[in-house]
Short mmCIF file of C-alpha atoms in Angstrom, two decimals:
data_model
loop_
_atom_site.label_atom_id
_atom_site.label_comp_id
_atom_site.label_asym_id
_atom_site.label_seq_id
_atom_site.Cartn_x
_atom_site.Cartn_y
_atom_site.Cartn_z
CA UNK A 118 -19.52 140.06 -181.39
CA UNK A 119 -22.54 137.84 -182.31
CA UNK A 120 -24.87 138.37 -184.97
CA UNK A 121 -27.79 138.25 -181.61
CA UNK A 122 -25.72 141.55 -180.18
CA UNK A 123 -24.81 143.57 -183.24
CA UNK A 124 -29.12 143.03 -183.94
CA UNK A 125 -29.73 144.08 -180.56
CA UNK A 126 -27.08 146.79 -180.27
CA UNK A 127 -28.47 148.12 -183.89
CA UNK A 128 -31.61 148.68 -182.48
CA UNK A 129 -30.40 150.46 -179.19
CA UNK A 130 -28.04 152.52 -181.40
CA UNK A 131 -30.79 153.53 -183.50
CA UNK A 132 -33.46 154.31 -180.25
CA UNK A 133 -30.17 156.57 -178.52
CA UNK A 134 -29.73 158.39 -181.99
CA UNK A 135 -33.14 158.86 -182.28
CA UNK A 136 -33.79 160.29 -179.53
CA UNK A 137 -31.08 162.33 -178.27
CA UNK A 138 -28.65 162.36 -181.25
CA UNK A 139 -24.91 161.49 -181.70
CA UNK A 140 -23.83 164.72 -180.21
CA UNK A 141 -26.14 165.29 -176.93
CA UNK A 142 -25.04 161.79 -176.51
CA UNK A 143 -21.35 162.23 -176.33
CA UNK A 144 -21.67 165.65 -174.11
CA UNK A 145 -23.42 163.46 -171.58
CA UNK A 146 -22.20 162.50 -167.92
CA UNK A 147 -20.87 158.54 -167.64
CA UNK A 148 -24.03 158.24 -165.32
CA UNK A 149 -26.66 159.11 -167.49
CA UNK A 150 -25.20 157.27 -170.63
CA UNK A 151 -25.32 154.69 -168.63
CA UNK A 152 -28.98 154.77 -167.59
CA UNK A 153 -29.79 155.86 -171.45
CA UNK A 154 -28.28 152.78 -172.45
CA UNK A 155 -29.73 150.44 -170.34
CA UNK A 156 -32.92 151.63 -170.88
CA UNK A 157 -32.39 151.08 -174.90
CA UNK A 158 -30.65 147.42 -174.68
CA UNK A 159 -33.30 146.44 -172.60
CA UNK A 160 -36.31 147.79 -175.03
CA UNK A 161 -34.27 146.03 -177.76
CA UNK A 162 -33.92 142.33 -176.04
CA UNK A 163 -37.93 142.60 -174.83
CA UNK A 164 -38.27 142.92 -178.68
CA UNK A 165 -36.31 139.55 -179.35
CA UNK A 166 -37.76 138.09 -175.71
CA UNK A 167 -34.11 137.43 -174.54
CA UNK A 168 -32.17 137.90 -171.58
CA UNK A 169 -29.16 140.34 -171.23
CA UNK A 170 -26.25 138.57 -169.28
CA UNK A 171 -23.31 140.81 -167.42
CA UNK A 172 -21.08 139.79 -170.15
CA UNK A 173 -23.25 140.88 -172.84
CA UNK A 174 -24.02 144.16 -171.65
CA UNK A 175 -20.27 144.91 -170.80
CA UNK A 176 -19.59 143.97 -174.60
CA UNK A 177 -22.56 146.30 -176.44
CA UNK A 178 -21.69 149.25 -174.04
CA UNK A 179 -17.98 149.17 -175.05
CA UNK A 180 -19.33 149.54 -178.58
CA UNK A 181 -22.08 151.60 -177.89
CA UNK A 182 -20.17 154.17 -175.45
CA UNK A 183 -16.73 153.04 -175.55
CA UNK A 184 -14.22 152.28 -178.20
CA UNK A 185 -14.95 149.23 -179.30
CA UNK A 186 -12.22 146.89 -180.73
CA UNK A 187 -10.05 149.16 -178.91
CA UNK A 188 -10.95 148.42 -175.66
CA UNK A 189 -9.23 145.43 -175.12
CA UNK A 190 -6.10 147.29 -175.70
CA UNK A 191 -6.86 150.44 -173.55
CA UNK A 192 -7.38 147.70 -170.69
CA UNK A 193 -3.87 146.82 -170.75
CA UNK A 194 -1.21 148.84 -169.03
CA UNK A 195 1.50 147.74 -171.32
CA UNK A 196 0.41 148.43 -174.59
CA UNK A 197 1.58 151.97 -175.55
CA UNK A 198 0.79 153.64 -178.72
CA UNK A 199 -2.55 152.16 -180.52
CA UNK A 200 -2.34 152.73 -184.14
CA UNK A 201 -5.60 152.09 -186.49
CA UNK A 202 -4.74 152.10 -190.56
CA UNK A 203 -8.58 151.84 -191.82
CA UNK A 204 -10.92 149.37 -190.38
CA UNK A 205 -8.96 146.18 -190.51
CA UNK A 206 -5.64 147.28 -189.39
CA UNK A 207 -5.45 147.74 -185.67
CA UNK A 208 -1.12 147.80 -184.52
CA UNK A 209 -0.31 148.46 -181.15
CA UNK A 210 2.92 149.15 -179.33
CA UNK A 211 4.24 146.34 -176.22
CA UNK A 212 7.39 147.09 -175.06
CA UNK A 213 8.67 149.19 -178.21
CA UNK A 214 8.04 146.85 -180.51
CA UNK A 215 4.75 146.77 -183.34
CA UNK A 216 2.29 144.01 -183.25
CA UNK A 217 -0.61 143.83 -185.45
CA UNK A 218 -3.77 143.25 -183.20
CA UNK A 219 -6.68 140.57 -184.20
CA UNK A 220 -9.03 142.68 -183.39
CA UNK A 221 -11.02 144.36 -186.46
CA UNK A 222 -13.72 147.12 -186.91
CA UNK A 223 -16.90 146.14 -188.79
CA UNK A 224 -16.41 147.90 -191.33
CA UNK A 225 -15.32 151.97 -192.23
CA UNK A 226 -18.79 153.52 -190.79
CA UNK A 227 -18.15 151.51 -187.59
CA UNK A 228 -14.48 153.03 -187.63
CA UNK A 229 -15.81 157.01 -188.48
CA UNK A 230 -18.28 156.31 -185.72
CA UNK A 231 -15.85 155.58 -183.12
CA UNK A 232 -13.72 158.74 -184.28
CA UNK A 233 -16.36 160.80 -184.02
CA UNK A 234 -17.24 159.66 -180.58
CA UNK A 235 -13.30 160.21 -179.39
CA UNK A 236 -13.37 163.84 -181.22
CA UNK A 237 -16.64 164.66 -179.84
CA UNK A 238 -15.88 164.31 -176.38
CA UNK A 239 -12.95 167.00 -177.16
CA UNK A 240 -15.24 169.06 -178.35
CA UNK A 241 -14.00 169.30 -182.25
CA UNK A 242 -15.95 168.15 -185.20
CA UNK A 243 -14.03 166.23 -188.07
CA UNK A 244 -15.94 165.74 -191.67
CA UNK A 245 -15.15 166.17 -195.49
CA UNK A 246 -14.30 169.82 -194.65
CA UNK A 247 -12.31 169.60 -191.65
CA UNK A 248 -10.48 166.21 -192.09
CA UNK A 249 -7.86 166.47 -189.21
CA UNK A 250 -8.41 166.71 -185.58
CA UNK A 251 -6.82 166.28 -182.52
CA UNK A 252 -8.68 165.36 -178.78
CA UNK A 253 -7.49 163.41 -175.76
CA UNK A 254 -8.74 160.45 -173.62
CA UNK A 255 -10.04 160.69 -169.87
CA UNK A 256 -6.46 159.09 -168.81
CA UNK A 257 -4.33 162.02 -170.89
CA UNK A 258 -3.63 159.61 -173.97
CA UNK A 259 -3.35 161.85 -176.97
CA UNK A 260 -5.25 161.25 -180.00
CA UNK A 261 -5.06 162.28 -183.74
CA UNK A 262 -7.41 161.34 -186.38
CA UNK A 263 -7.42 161.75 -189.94
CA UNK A 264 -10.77 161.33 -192.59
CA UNK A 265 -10.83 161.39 -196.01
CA UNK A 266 -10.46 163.48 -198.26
CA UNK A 267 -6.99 163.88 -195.82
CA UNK A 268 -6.53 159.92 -195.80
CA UNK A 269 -6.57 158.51 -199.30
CA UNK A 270 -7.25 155.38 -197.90
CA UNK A 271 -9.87 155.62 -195.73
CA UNK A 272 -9.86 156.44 -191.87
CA UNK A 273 -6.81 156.75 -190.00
CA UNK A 274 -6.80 157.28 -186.25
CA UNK A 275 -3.16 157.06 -183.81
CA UNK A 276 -3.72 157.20 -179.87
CA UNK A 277 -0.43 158.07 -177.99
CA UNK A 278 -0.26 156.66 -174.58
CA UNK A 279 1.46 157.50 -172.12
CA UNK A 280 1.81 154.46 -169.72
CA UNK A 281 4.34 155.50 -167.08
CA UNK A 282 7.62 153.75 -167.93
CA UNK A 283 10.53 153.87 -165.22
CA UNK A 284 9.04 156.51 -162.73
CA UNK A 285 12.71 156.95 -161.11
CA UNK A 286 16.54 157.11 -162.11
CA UNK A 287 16.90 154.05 -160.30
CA UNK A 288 14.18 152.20 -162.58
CA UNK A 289 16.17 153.29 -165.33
CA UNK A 290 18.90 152.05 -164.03
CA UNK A 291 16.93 148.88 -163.27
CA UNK A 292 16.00 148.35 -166.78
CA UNK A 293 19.27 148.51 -168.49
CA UNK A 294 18.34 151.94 -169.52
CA UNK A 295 21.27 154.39 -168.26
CA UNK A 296 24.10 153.42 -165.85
CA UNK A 297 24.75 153.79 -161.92
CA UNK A 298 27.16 156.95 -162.99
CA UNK A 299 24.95 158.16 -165.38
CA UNK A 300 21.64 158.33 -162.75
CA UNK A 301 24.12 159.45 -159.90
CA UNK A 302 25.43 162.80 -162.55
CA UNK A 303 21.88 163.01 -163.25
CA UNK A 304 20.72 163.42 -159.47
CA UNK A 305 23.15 166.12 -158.45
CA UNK A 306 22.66 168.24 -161.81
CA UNK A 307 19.17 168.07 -160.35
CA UNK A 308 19.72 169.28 -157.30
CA UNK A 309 22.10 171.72 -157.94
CA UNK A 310 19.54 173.56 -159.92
CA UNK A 311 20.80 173.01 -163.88
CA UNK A 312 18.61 174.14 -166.60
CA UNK A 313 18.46 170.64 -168.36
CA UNK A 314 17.36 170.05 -172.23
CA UNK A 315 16.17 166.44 -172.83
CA UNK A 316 16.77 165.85 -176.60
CA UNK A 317 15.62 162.59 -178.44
CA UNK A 318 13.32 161.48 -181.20
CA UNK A 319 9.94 160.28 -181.10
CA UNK A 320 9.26 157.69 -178.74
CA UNK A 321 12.83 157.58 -177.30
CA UNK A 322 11.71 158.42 -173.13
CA UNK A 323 11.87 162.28 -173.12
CA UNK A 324 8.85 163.01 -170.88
CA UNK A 325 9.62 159.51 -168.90
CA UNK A 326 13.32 160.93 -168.04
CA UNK A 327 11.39 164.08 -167.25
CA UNK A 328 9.87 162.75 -164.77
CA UNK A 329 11.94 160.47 -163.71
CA UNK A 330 14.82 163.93 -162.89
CA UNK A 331 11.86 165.10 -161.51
CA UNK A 332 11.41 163.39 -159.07
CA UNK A 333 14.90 164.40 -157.47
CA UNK A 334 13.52 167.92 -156.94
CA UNK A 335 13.15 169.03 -153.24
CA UNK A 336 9.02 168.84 -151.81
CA UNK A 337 9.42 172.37 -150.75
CA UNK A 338 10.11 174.12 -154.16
CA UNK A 339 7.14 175.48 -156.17
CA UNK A 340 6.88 174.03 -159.56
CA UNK A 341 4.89 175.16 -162.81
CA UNK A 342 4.23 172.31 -165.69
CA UNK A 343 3.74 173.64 -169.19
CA UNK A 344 2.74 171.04 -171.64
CA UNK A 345 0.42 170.46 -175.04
CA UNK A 346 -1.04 167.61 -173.96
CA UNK A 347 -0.92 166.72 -169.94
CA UNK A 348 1.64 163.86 -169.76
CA UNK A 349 4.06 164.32 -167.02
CA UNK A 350 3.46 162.84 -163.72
CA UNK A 351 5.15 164.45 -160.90
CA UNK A 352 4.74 163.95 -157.35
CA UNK A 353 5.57 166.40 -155.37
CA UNK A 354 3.00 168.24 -153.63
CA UNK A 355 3.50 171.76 -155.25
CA UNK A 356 2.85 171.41 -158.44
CA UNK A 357 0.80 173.65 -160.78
CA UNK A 358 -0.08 172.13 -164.32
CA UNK A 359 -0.82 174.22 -167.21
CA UNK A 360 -2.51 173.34 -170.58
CA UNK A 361 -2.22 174.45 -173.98
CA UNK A 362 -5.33 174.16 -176.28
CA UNK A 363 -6.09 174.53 -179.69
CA UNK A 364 -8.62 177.23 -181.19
CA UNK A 365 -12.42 176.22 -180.65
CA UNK A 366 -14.74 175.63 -183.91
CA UNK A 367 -14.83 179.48 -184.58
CA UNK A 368 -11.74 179.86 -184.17
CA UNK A 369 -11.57 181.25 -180.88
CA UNK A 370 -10.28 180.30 -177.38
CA UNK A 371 -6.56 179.09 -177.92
CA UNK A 372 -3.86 178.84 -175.60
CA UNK A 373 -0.53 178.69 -177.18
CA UNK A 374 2.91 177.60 -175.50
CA UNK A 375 4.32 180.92 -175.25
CA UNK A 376 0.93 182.31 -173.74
CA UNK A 377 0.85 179.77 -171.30
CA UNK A 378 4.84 180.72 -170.15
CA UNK A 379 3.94 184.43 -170.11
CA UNK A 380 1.65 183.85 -167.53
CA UNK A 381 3.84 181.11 -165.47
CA UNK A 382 6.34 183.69 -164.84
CA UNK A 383 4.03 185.78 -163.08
CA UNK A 384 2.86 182.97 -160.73
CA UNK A 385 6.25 182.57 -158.73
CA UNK A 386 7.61 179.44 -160.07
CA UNK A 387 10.73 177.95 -158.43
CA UNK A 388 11.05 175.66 -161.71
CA UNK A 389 9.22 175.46 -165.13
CA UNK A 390 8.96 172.20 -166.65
CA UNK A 391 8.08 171.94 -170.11
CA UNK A 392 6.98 169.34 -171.66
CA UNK A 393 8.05 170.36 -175.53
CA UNK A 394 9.65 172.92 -176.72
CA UNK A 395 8.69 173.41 -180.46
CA UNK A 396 8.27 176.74 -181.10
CA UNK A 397 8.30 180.69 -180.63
CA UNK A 398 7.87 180.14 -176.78
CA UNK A 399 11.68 179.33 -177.04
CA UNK A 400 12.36 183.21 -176.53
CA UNK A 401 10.20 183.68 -173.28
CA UNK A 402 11.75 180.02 -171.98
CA UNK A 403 15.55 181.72 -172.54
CA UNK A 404 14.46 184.87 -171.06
CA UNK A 405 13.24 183.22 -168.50
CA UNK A 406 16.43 180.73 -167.41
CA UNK A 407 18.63 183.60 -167.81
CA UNK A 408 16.87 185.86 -165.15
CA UNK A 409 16.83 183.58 -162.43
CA UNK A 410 14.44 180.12 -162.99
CA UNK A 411 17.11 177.79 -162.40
CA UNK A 412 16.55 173.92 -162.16
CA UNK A 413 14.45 174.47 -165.21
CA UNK A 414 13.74 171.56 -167.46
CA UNK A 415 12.27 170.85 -171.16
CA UNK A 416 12.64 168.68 -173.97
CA UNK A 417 13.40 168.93 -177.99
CA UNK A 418 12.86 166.62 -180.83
CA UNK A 419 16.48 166.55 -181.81
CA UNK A 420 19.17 163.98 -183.39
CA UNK A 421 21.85 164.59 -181.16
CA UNK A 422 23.01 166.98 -178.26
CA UNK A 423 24.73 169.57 -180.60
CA UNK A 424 21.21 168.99 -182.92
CA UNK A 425 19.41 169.95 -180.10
CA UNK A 426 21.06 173.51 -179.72
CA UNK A 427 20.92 174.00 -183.18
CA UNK A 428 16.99 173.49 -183.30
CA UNK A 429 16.89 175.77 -180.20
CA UNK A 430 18.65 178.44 -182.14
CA UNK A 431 16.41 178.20 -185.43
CA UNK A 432 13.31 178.58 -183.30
CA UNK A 433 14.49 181.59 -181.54
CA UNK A 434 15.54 182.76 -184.94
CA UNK A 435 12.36 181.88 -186.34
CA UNK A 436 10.32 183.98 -183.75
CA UNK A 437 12.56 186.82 -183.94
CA UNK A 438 12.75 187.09 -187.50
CA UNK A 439 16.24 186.91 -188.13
CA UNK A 440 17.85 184.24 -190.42
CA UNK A 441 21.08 184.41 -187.86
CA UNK A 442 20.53 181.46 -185.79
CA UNK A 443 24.45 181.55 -184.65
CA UNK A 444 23.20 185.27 -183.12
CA UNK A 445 21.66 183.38 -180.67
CA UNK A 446 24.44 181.37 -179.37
CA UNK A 447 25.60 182.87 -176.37
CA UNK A 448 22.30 183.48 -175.12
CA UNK A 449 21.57 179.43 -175.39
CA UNK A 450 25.05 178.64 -173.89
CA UNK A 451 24.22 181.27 -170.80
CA UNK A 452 20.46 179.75 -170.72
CA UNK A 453 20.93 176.33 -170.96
CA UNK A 454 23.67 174.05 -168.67
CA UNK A 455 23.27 171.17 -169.87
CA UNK A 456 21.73 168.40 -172.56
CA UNK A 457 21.12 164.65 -172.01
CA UNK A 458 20.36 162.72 -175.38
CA UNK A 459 18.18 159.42 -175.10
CA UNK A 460 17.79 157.14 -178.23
CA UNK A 461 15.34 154.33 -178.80
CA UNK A 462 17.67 150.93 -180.04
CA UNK A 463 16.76 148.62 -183.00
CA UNK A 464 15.53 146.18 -179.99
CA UNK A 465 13.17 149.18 -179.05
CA UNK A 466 14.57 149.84 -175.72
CA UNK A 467 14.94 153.88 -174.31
CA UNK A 468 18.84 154.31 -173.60
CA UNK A 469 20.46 157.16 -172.21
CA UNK A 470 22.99 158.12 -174.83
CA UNK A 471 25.07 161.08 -173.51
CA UNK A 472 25.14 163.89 -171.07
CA UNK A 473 26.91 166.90 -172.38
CA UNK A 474 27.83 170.46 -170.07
CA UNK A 475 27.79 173.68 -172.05
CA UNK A 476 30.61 175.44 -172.00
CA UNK A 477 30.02 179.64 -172.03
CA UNK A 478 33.37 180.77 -171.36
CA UNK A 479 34.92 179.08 -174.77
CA UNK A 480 35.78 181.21 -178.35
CA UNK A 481 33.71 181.10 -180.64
CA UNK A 482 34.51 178.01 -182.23
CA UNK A 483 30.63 176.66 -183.39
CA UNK A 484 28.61 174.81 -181.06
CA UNK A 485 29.48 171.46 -181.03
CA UNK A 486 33.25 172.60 -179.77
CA UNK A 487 31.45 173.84 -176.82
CA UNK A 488 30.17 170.91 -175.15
CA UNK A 489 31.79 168.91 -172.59
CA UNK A 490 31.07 165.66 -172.50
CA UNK A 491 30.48 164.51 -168.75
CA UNK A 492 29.01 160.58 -169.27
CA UNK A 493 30.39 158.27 -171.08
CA UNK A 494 33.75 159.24 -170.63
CA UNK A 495 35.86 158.65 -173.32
CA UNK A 496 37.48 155.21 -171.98
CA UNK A 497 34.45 154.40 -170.30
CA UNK A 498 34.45 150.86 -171.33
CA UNK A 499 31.04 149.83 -170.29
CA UNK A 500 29.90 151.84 -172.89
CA UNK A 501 31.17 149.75 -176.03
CA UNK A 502 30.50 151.13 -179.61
CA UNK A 503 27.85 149.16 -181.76
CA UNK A 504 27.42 150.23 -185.39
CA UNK A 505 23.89 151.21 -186.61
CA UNK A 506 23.05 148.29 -189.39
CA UNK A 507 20.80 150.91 -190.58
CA UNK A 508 22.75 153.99 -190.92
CA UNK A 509 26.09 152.26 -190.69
CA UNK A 510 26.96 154.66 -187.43
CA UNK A 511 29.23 154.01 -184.59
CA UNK A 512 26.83 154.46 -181.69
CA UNK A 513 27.42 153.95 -178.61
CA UNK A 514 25.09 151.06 -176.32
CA UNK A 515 23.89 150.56 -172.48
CA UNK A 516 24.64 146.94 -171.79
CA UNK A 517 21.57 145.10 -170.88
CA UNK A 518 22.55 144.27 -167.93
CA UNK A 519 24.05 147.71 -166.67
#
């Protein structure tokens, strides 16, 4: 930005402040802070006896009522996660991989402006005395930002986006992401109604296999979406979302998880789909695929398949107070059918790693001994062992090309 714009955005920052204030500003409708701003920038240029071109106007708006630097990378559908360390560091995610943007904020007040706007609009505050706080974008992207005294270093803000990925099994299959078999297991576990755990680490595909298996449901079933932050996608024409949402300024208002699946049970779901499971609404979830909601679906931040069960377990344990996750082991094994792991690679690519059927009618013999593994088979040679350079694991690869 020119020194002419930041002068004349200055001046129509300081008329907008001045006269209706940062926070009547954010709470207002795209229309008016529209008209608001043209009617500042246009008092400011008759100051300087200019002329304000398309292109000008487009550029002070973003910084007045956008996001700035930002916006060039919110404008582009392949950029995932934006990540801002303090006002110089802008990264950004392109097809898993981290690339440090050229883009730069003025300086840290330009930076704590542009959080404020984003947590505004969410209707949180974030200062010295409440440092964290979480809001969302128009188009669902999650963001998270973090002030000092929190950040040592200044400013930190992360926006999560969620840009669609392979919408199908067969665009996974398209992009080298699972195998023909794999998608083809995948579609009839679907549609024969199996309560399916997605397991995986950050960023590895979980709620883009989510909807990708759910797309494979039939048009005529009724299905209920639970999720912290609206992500999934589906498009079938029965579909109910639901919302959590964090406690208001006082401290009032929240909608938790397990409040949220109370209430879906009473609204004669076919399916649930949740989005996360990460806490004590793992008891009303089990509850729930054990008395009938079958074709049910969620995901877990979780190393492996077995890690996934074992996660399941100590949060169930954790809700009911009991420091005997194993306790809970048949009631998992009767609840859930099966668990799909996805990984991300070194290259950054989502794979499908395994899909693994729980076995109820086994001994007890811990719960790893009760999985069967149903893709890759063991001589499956298409799925050739790589080793990890980082861990030094054996793990196993989708070709490329698959």
């Amino acid at each position: 930005m020119n020194w002419d714009d930041r002068s004349i955005q200055q001046r129509a920052i300081e008329r907008l402040i001045g006269e209706h204030g940062p926070r009547a500003l954010a709470k207002m409708n795209p229309e008016q802070l529209q008209e608001r701003l043209k009617g500042a920038l246009s008092l400011a240029l008759s100051e300087q006896n200019g002329a304000l071109q398309a292109e000008q106007l487009q550029r002070i708006h973003g910084e007045l009522m956008g996001l700035g630097p930002l916006e060039p990378l919110l404008a582009d559908d392949k950029v995932g996660d934006i990540l801002v360390n303090g006002p110089e560091a802008i990264w950004y995610e392109r097809e898993g991989r981290l690339y440090r943007s050229a883009q730069r904020f003025d300086n840290e007040a330009h930076l704590l402006r542009i959080i404020d706007r984003l947590v505004s609009r969410g209707g949180r505050r974030i200062d010295e005395s409440s440092p964290m706080a979480d809001s969302r974008l128009p188009d669902g992207s999650r963001v998270n930002a973090v002030v000092r005294p929190a950040a040592v270093d200044g400013p930190q803000l992360s926006i999560r986006r969620f840009i669609g990925g392979p919408r199908l099994l067969a665009d996974w299959v398209q992009a080298g992401c699972m195998t023909t078999e794999a998608a083809d297991i995948l579609g009839d576990l679907v549609r024969q109604r199996a309560n399916l755990i997605i397991s995986g680490g950050t960023g590895a595909g979980k709620t883009s296999l989510l909807n990708a298996l759910s797309a494979c449901i039939d048009e005529g079933e009724r299905i209920l979406t639970l999720e912290d932050a609206a992500e999934l996608r589906l498009s079938q024409p029965h579909v109910v979302r639901l919302e959590a949402r964090p406690p208001n300024l006082e401290g009032k208002g929240e909608l938790t998880m397990r409040m949220l699946l109370r209430n879906a049970l009473r609204m004669r779901p076919d399916r649930l789909i949740l989005g996360e499971v990460r806490g004590d609404e793992v008891i009303e979830l089990l509850a729930a695929l054990n008395t009938g909601h079958r074709g049910s679906m969620g995901t877990v931040h979780a190393n492996s398949a077995a890690d996934a069960l074992v996660r399941l377990a100590s949060m169930a344990a954790i809700a009911l107070g009991t420091s005997h996750p194993e306790m809970l082991d048949s009631q998992i094994r009767s609840a859930v059918d099966v668990v799909l792991h996805l990984e991300r690679s070194d290259d950054g690519k989502r794979r499908l790693r395994s899909i693994h059927r729980l076995q109820s009618d086994l001994p007890e013999a811990g719960m790893g001994a009760k999985m069967q593994c149903l893709w890759p088979k063991p001589d499956d040679r298409s799925q050739p062992l790589r080793r990890s350079p980082a861990a030094g694991v054996p793990r196993r690869s989708v070709p490329d090309d698959a």
